[in-house]
Amino acid sequence: MNYLKKLGKAFLTTFITLIIGIVIITLLNYFNIIGINITNISKIIILGLSIFIGSFSLGKMALKKGYLEGLKFGLLITFILFFLNLTITKNIKIRLIILYIIINITSILGSMFGILKSKTFDK
């Protein structure tokens, strides 16, 4: 039960960060401050950043093996996005597979940095 709370907090952190970032980018695009190409690139960067922040918070709560916590978190997010992609668009592109790999790597790195940060403050 305790692990599910940690995972829920990490998902909530990821979701809130993602929503705030996407709203900001959408508003900037709506008022023609940034172009559509920059908007598309920014959405990928915001997704990676929000997953990094969520897995960082999960890594801070973990006791050991941050890479494993990040891998589980990244695979769970990848599974959710993969399922949504199959139900909505019903196709798989190489671009999406690369995005899923980037999501997993970002999640692993975020959790590793999170556990490193928690261990440096414990001393």
Coordinates of C-alpha atoms in Angstrom, one line a residue, residues 31-111:
F31 CA -1.4 34.3 -29.1
N32 CA 1.1 33.7 -31.9
I33 CA 4.1 34.2 -29.7
I34 CA 5.7 31.0 -30.8
G35 CA 5.2 29.0 -34.0
I36 CA 3.7 25.5 -34.6
N37 CA 7.2 23.9 -35.0
I38 CA 8.4 25.2 -31.7
T39 CA 5.1 24.2 -30.1
N40 CA 5.5 20.6 -31.3
I41 CA 9.1 20.4 -30.1
S42 CA 8.2 22.0 -26.8
K43 CA 5.4 19.4 -26.2
I44 CA 8.0 16.6 -26.4
I45 CA 10.4 18.5 -24.1
I46 CA 7.6 19.2 -21.6
L47 CA 6.6 15.5 -21.6
G48 CA 10.2 14.5 -20.9
L49 CA 10.6 17.1 -18.2
S50 CA 7.4 16.2 -16.5
I51 CA 8.3 12.5 -16.5
F52 CA 11.8 13.4 -15.2
I53 CA 10.3 15.4 -12.3
G54 CA 7.8 12.6 -11.5
S55 CA 10.4 9.9 -11.4
F56 CA 12.8 12.2 -9.5
S57 CA 10.2 12.5 -6.8
L58 CA 9.7 8.7 -6.9
G59 CA 13.5 8.2 -6.6
K60 CA 13.6 10.5 -3.6
M61 CA 11.1 8.3 -1.8
A62 CA 12.9 5.1 -2.8
L63 CA 15.4 3.5 -0.5
K64 CA 17.6 1.8 -3.1
K65 CA 17.9 0.9 -6.8
G66 CA 16.7 4.1 -8.3
Y67 CA 17.2 2.8 -11.8
L68 CA 14.7 0.0 -11.2
E69 CA 12.1 2.3 -9.8
G70 CA 12.6 4.6 -12.8
L71 CA 12.3 1.7 -15.2
K72 CA 9.0 0.5 -13.6
F73 CA 7.6 4.0 -13.7
G74 CA 8.7 4.6 -17.3
L75 CA 7.3 1.2 -18.4
L76 CA 4.0 2.0 -16.7
I77 CA 3.8 5.4 -18.5
T78 CA 4.8 3.8 -21.7
F79 CA 2.1 1.1 -21.4
I80 CA -0.5 3.7 -20.7
L81 CA 0.5 5.9 -23.7
F82 CA 0.8 2.8 -25.9
F83 CA -2.7 1.6 -25.0
L84 CA -4.1 5.1 -25.5
N85 CA -2.3 5.3 -28.9
L86 CA -3.7 2.0 -30.0
T87 CA -7.2 2.8 -29.0
I88 CA -7.3 6.3 -30.5
T89 CA -5.2 6.1 -33.7
K90 CA -4.8 2.3 -34.2
N91 CA -1.4 2.6 -35.7
I92 CA 2.2 2.4 -34.6
K93 CA 5.0 4.5 -36.1
I94 CA 8.7 4.4 -35.5
R95 CA 8.5 7.9 -34.2
L96 CA 6.3 6.7 -31.3
I97 CA 8.7 3.8 -30.5
I98 CA 11.6 6.3 -30.3
L99 CA 9.4 8.5 -28.0
Y100 CA 8.7 5.5 -25.7
I101 CA 12.4 4.8 -25.5
I102 CA 13.1 8.4 -24.6
I103 CA 10.4 8.3 -21.9
N104 CA 12.0 5.2 -20.4
I105 CA 15.5 6.7 -20.4
T106 CA 14.2 9.9 -18.9
S107 CA 12.4 8.1 -16.2
I108 CA 15.4 6.0 -15.3
L109 CA 17.7 9.1 -15.1
G110 CA 15.2 11.0 -13.1
S111 CA 14.8 8.3 -10.5

